[in-house]
Tab-separated table of N, CA and C in Angstrom:
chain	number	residue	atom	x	y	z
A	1	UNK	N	119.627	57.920	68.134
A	1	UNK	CA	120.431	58.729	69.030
A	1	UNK	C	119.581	59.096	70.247
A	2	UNK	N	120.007	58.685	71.355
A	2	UNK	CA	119.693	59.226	72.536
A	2	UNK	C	119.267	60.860	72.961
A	3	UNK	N	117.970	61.013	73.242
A	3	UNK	CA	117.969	62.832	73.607
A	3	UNK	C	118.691	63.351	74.941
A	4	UNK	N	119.385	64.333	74.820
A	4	UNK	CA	120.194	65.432	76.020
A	4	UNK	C	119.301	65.211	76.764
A	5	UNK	N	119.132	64.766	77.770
A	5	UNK	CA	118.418	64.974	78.877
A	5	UNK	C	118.767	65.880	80.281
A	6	UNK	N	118.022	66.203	80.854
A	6	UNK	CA	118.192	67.506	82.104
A	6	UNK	C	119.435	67.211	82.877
A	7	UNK	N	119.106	65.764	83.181
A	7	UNK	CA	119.989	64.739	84.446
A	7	UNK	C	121.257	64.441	83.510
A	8	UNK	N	121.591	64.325	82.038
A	8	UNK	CA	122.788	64.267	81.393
A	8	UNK	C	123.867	66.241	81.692
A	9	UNK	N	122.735	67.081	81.527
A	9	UNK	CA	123.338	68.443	81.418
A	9	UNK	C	123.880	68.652	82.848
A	10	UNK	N	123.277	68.347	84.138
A	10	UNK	CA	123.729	68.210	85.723
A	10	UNK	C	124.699	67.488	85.493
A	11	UNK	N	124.645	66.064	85.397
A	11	UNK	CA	126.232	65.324	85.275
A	11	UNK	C	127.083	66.694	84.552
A	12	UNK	N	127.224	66.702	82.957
A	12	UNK	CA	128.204	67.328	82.402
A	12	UNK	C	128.726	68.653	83.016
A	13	UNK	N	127.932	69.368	83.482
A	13	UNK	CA	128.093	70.722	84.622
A	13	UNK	C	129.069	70.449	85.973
A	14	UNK	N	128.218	69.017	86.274
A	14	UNK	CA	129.093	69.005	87.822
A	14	UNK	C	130.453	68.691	87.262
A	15	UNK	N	130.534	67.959	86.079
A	15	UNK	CA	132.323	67.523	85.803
A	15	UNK	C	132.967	68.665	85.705
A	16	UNK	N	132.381	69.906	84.834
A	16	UNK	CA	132.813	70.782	84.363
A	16	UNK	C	133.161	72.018	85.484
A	17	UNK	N	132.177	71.898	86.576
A	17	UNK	CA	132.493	72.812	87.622
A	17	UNK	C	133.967	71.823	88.679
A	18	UNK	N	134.229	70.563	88.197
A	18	UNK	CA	135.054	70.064	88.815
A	18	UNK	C	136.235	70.398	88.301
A	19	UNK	N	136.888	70.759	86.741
A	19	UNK	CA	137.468	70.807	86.349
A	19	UNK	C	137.703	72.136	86.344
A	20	UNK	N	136.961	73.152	86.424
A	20	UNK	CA	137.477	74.603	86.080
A	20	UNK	C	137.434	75.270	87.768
A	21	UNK	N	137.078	74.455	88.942
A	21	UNK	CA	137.207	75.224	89.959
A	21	UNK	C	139.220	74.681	89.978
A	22	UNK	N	139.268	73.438	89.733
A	22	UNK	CA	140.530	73.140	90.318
A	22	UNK	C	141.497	74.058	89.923
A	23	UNK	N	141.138	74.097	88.428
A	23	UNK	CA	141.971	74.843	87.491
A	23	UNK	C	141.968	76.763	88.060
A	24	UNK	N	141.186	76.668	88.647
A	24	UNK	CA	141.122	78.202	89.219
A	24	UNK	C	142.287	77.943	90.243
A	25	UNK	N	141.578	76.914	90.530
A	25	UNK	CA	143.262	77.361	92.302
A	25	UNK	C	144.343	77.000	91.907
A	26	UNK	N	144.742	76.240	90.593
A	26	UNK	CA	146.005	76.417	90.170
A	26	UNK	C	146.389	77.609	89.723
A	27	UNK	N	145.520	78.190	89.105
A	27	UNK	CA	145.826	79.813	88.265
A	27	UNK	C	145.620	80.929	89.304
A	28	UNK	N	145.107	80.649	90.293
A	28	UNK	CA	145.656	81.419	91.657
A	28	UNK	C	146.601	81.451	92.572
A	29	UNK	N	147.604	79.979	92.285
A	29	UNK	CA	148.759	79.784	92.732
A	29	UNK	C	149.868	80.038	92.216
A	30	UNK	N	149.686	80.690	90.682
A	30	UNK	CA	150.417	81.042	89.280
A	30	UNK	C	151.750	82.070	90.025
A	31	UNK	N	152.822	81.369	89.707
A	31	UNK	CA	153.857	82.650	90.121
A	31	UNK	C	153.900	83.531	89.481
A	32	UNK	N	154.052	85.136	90.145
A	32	UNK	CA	153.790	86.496	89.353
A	32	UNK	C	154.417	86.473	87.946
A	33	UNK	N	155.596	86.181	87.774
A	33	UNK	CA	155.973	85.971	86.599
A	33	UNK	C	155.569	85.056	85.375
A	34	UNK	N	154.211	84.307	85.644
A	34	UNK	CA	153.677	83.437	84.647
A	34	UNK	C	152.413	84.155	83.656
A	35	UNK	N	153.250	83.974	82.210
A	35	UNK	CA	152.779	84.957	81.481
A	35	UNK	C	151.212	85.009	81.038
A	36	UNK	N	150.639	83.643	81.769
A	36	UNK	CA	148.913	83.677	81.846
A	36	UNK	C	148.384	85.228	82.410
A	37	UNK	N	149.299	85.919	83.576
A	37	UNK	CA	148.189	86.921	84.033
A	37	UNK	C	148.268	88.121	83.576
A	38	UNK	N	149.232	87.877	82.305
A	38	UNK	CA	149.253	89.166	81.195
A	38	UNK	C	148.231	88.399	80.687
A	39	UNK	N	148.228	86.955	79.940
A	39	UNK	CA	146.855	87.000	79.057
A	39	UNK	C	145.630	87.345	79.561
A	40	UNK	N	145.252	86.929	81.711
A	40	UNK	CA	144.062	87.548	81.817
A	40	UNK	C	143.599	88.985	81.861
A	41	UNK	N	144.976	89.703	82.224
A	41	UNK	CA	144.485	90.918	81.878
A	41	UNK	C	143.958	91.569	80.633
A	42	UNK	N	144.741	91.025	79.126
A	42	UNK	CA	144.470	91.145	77.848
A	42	UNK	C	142.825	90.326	77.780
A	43	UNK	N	142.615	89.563	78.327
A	43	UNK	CA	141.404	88.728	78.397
A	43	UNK	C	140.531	89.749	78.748
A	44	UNK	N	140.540	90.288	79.510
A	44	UNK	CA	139.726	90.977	80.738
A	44	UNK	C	139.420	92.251	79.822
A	45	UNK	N	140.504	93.121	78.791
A	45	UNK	CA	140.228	93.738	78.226
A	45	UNK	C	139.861	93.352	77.104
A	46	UNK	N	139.667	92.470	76.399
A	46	UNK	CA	138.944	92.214	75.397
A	46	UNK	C	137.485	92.194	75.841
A	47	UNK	N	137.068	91.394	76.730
A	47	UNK	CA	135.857	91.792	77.079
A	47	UNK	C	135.428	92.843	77.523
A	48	UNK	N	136.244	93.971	78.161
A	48	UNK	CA	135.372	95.242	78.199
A	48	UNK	C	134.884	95.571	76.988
A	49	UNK	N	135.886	95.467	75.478
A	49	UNK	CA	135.588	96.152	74.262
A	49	UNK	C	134.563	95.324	74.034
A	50	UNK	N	134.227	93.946	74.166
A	50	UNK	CA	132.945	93.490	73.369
A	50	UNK	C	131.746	94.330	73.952
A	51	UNK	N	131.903	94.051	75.376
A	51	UNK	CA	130.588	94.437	76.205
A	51	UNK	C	130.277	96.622	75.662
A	52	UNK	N	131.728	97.237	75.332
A	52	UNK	CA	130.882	98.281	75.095
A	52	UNK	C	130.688	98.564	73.621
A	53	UNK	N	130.664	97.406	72.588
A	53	UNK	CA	130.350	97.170	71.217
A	53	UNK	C	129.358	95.980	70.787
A	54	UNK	N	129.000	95.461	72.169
A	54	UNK	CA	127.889	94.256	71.814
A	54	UNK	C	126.997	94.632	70.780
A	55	UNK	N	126.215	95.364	70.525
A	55	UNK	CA	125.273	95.656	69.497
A	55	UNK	C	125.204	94.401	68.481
A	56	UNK	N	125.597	94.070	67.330
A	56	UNK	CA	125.351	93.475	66.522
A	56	UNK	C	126.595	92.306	66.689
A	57	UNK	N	127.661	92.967	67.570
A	57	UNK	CA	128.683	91.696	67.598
A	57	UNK	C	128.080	90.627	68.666
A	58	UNK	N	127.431	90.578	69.181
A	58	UNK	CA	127.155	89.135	70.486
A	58	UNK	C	127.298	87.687	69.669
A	59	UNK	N	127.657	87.931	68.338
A	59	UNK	CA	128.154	86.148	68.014
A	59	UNK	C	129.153	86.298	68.020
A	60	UNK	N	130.269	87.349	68.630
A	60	UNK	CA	131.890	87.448	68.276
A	60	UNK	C	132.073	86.914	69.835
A	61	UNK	N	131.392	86.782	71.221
A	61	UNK	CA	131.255	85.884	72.186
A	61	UNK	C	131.477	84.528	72.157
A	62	UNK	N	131.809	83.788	71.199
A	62	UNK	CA	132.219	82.845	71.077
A	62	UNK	C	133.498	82.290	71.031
A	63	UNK	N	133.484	83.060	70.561
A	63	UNK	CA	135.617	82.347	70.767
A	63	UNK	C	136.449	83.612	71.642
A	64	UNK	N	135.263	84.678	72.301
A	64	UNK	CA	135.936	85.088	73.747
A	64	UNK	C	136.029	83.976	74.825
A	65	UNK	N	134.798	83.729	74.764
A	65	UNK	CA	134.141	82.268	75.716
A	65	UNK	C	135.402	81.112	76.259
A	66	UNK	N	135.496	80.600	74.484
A	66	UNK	CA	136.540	79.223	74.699
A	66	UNK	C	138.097	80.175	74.948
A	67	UNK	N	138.304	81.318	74.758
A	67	UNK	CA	139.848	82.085	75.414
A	67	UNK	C	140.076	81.338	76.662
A	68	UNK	N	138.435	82.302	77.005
A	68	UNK	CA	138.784	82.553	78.367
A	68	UNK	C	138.504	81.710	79.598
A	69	UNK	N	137.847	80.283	78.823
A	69	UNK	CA	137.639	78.993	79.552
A	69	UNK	C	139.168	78.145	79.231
A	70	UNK	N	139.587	78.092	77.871
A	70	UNK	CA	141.151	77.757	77.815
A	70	UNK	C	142.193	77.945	78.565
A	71	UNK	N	142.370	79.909	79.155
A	71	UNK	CA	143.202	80.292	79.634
A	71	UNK	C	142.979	79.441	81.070
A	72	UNK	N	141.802	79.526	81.740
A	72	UNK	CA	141.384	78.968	82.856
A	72	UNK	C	142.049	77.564	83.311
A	73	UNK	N	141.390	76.529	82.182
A	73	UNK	CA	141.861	75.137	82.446
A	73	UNK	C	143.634	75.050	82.158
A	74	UNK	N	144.168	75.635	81.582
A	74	UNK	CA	145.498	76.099	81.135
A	74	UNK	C	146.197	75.747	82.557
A	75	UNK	N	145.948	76.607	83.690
A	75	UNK	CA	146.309	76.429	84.202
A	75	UNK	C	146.699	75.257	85.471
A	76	UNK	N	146.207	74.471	85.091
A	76	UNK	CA	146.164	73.000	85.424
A	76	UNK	C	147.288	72.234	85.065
A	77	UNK	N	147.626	72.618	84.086
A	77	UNK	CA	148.874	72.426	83.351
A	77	UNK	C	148.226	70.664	83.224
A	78	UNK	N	147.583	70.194	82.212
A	78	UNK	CA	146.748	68.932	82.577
A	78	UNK	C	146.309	68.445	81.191
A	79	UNK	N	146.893	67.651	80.647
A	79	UNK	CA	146.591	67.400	79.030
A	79	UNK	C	144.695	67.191	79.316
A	80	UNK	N	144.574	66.202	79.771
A	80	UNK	CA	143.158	66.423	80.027
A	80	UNK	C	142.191	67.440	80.230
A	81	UNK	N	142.935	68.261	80.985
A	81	UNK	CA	141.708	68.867	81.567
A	81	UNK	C	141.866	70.406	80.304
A	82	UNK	N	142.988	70.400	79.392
A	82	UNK	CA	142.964	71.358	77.912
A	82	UNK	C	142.070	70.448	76.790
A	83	UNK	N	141.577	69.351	76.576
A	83	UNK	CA	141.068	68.915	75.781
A	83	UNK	C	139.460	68.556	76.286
A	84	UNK	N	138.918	68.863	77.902
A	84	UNK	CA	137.893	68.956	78.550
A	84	UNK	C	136.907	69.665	77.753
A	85	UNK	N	137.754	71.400	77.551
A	85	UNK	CA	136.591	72.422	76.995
A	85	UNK	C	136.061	71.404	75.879
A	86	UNK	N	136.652	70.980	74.946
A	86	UNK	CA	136.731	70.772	73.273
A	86	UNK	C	135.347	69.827	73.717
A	87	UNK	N	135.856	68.745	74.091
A	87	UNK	CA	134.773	67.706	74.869
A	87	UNK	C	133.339	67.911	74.910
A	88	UNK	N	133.138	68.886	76.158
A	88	UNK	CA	132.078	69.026	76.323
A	88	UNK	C	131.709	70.253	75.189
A	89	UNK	N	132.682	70.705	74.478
A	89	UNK	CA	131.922	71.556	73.450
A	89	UNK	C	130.889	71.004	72.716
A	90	UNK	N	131.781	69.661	72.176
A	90	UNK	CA	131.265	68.674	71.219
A	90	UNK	C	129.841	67.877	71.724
A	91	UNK	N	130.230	67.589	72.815
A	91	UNK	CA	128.719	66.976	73.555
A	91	UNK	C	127.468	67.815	73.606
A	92	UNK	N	127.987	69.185	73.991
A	92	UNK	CA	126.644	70.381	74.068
A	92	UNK	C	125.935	70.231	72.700
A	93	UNK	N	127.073	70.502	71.306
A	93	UNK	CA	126.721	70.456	70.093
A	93	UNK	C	126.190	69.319	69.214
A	94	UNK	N	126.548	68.528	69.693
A	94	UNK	CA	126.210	67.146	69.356
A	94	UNK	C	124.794	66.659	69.154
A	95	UNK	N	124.778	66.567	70.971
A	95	UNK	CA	123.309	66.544	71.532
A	95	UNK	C	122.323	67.488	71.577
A	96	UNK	N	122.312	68.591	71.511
A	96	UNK	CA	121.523	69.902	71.414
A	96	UNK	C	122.272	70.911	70.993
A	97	UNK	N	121.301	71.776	70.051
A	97	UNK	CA	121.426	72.823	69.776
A	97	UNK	C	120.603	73.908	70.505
A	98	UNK	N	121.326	74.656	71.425
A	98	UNK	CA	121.191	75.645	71.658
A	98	UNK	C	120.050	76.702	70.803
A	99	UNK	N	118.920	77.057	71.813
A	99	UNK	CA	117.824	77.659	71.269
A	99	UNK	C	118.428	79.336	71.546
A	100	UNK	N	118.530	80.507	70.506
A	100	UNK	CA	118.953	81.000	70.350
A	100	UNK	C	118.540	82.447	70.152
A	101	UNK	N	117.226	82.388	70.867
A	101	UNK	CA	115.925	83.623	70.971
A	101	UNK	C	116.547	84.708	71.861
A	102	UNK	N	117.340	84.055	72.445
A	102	UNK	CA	117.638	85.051	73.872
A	102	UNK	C	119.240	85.139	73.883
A	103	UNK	N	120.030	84.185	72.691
A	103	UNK	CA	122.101	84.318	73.006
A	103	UNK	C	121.591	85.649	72.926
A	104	UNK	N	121.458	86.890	72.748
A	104	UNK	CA	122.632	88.145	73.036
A	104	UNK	C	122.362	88.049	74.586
A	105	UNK	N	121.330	88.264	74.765
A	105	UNK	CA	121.058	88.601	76.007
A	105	UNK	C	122.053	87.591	77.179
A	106	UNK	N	121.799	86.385	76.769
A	106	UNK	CA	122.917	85.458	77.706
A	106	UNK	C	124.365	85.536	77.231
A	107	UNK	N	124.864	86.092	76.219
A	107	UNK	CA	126.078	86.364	76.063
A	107	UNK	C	126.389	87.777	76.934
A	108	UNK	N	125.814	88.719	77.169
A	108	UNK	CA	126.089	90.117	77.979
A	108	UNK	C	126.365	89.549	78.719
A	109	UNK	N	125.427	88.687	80.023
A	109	UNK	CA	125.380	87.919	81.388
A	109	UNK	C	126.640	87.082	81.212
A	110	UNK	N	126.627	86.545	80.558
A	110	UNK	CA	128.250	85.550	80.290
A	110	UNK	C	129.426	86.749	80.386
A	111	UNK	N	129.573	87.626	79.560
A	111	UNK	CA	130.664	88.792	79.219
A	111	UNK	C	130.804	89.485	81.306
A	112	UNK	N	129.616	89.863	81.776
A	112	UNK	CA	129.778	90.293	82.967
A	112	UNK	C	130.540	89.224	83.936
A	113	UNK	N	129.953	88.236	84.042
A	113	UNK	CA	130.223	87.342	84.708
A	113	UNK	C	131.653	86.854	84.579
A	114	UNK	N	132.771	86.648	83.545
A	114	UNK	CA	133.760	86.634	82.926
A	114	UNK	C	134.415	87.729	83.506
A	115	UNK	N	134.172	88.954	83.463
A	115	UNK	CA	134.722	90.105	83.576
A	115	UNK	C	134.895	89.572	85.440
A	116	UNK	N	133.988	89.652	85.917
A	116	UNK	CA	134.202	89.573	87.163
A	116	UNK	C	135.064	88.383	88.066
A	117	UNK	N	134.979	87.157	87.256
A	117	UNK	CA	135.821	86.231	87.359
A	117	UNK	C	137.414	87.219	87.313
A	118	UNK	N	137.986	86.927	86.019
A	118	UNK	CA	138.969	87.849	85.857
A	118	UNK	C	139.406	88.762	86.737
A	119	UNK	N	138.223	89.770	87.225
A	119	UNK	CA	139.028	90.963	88.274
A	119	UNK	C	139.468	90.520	89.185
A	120	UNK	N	138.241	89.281	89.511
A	120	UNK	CA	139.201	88.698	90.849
A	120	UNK	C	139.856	88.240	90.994
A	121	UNK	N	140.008	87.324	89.838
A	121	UNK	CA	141.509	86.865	89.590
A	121	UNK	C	142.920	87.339	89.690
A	122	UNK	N	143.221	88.511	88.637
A	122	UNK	CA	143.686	89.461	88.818
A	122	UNK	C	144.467	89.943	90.285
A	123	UNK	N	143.827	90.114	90.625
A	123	UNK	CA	143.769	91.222	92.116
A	123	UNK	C	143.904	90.076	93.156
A	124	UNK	N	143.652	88.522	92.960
A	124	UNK	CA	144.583	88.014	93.407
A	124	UNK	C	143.335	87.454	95.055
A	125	UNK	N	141.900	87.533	94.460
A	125	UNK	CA	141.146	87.595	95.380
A	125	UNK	C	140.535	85.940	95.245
A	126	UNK	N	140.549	85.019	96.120
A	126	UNK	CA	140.591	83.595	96.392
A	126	UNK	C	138.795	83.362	96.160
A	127	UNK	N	138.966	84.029	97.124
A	127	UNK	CA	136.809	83.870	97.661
A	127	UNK	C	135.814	84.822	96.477
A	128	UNK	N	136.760	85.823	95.937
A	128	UNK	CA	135.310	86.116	95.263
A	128	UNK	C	135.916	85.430	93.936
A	129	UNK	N	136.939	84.749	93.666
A	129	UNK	CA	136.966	84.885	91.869
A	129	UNK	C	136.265	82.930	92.309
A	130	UNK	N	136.582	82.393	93.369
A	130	UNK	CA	135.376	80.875	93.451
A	130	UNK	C	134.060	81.107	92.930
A	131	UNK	N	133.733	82.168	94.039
A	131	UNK	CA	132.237	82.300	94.049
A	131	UNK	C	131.734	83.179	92.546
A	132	UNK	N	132.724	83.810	92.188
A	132	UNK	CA	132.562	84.237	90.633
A	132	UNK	C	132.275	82.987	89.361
A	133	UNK	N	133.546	82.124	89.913
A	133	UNK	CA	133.345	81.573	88.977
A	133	UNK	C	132.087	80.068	89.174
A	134	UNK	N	131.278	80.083	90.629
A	134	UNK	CA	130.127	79.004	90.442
A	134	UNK	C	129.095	79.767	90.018
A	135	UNK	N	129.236	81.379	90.361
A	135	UNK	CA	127.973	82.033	90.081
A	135	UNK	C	127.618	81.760	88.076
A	136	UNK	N	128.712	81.593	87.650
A	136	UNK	CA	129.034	81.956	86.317
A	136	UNK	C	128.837	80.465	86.031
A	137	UNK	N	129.257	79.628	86.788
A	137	UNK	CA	128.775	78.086	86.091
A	137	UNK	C	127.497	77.787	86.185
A	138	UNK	N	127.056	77.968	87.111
A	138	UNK	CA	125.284	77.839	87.614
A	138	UNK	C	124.382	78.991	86.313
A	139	UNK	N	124.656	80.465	86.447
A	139	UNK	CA	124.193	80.806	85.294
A	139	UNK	C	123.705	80.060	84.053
A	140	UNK	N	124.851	79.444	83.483
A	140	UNK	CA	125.296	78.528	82.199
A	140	UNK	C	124.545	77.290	82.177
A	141	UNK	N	124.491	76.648	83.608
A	141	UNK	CA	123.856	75.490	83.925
A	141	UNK	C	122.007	76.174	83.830
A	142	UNK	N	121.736	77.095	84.512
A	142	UNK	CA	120.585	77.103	84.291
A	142	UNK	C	119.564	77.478	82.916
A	143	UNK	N	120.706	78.263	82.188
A	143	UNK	CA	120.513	78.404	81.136
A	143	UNK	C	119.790	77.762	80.095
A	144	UNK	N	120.729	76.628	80.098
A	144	UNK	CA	120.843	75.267	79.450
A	144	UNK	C	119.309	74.420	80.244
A	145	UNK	N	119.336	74.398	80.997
A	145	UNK	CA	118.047	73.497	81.493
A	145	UNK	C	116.819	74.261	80.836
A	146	UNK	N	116.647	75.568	81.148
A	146	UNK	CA	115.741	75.897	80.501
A	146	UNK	C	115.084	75.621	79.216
A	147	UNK	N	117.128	76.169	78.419
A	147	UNK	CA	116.304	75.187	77.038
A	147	UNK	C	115.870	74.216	76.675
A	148	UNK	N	116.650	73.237	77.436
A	148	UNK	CA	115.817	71.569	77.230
A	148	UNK	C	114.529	71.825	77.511
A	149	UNK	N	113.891	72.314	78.402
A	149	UNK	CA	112.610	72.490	79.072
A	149	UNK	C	111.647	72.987	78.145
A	150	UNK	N	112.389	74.344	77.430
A	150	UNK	CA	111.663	74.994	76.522
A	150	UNK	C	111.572	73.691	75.022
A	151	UNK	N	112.417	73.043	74.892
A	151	UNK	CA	112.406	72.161	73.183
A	151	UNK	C	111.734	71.078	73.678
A	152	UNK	N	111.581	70.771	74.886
A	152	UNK	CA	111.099	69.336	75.412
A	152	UNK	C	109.123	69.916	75.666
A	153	UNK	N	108.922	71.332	76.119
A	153	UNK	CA	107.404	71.607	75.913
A	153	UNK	C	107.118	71.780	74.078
A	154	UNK	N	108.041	72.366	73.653
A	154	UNK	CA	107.848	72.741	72.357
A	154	UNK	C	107.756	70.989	71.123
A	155	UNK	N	108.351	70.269	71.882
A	155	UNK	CA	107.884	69.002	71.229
A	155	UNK	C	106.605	67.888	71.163
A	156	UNK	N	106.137	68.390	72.337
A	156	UNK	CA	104.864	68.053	73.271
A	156	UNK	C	103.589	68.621	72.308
């Protein structure tokens, strides 16, 4: 089996920032009556409750995560681009496991970052829920490089 490499995690990121920006400007074009922006608001409040109960829950971040990346691509209305998350779930997991010294700490940063996506969403704001949501992909992306970096010295 082939190792995850840095230049494989950039490809999978740039697809992934291709697929969830589009999917943003569809879910910003959502007519008021489309019952997604009751789920982001319910979204939006689920993550306040994690973030002020994180303590011992930061592995219950996980299937906030795929909600609230679901609800996202959802709106694409795009058989593809709903079976995208699953995809690259499987590829992240596949190929690497996630070094796991530091998830709470990058799950808070994920939970904020989410939250702020959402408000802007919400409220119906174009420019900051973009720039919310590359700040929040780049996060994720850098994340991830690190760890290769860190399992790729740690193999050395």
């Amino acid at each position: 089996m082939k190792k995850f490499e840095q230049s494989w995690a950039e490809q999978l990121f740039e697809l992934r920032e291709m697929l969830e920006t589009h999917a943003l400007q569809h879910f910003l074009n959502l007519p008021d009556s489309d019952a997604r922006w009751l789920q982001a608001k319910t979204l939006l409040e689920r993550h306040r409750t994690l973030r002020d109960s994180i303590g011992d829950s930061f592995r219950m971040f996980s299937q906030l995560d795929r909600d609230f990346h679901s609800l996202l691509l959802s709106a694409a209305d795009n058989i593809f681009f709903n079976q995208s998350l699953e995809i690259i779930s499987v590829i992240f997991h596949f190929h690497y496991q996630w070094d796991e010294s530091d998830l709470k700490q990058r799950n808070i940063i994920a939970i904020d970052e989410h939250m702020t996506i959402l408000s802007a969403l919400i409220c119906r704001s174009d420019l900051d829920a973009n720039l919310a949501l590359r700040n929040h992909l780049n996060t994720a992306k850098q994340s991830m490089i690190n760890s290769i970096k860190q399992s790729e010295s740690l193999a050395h």
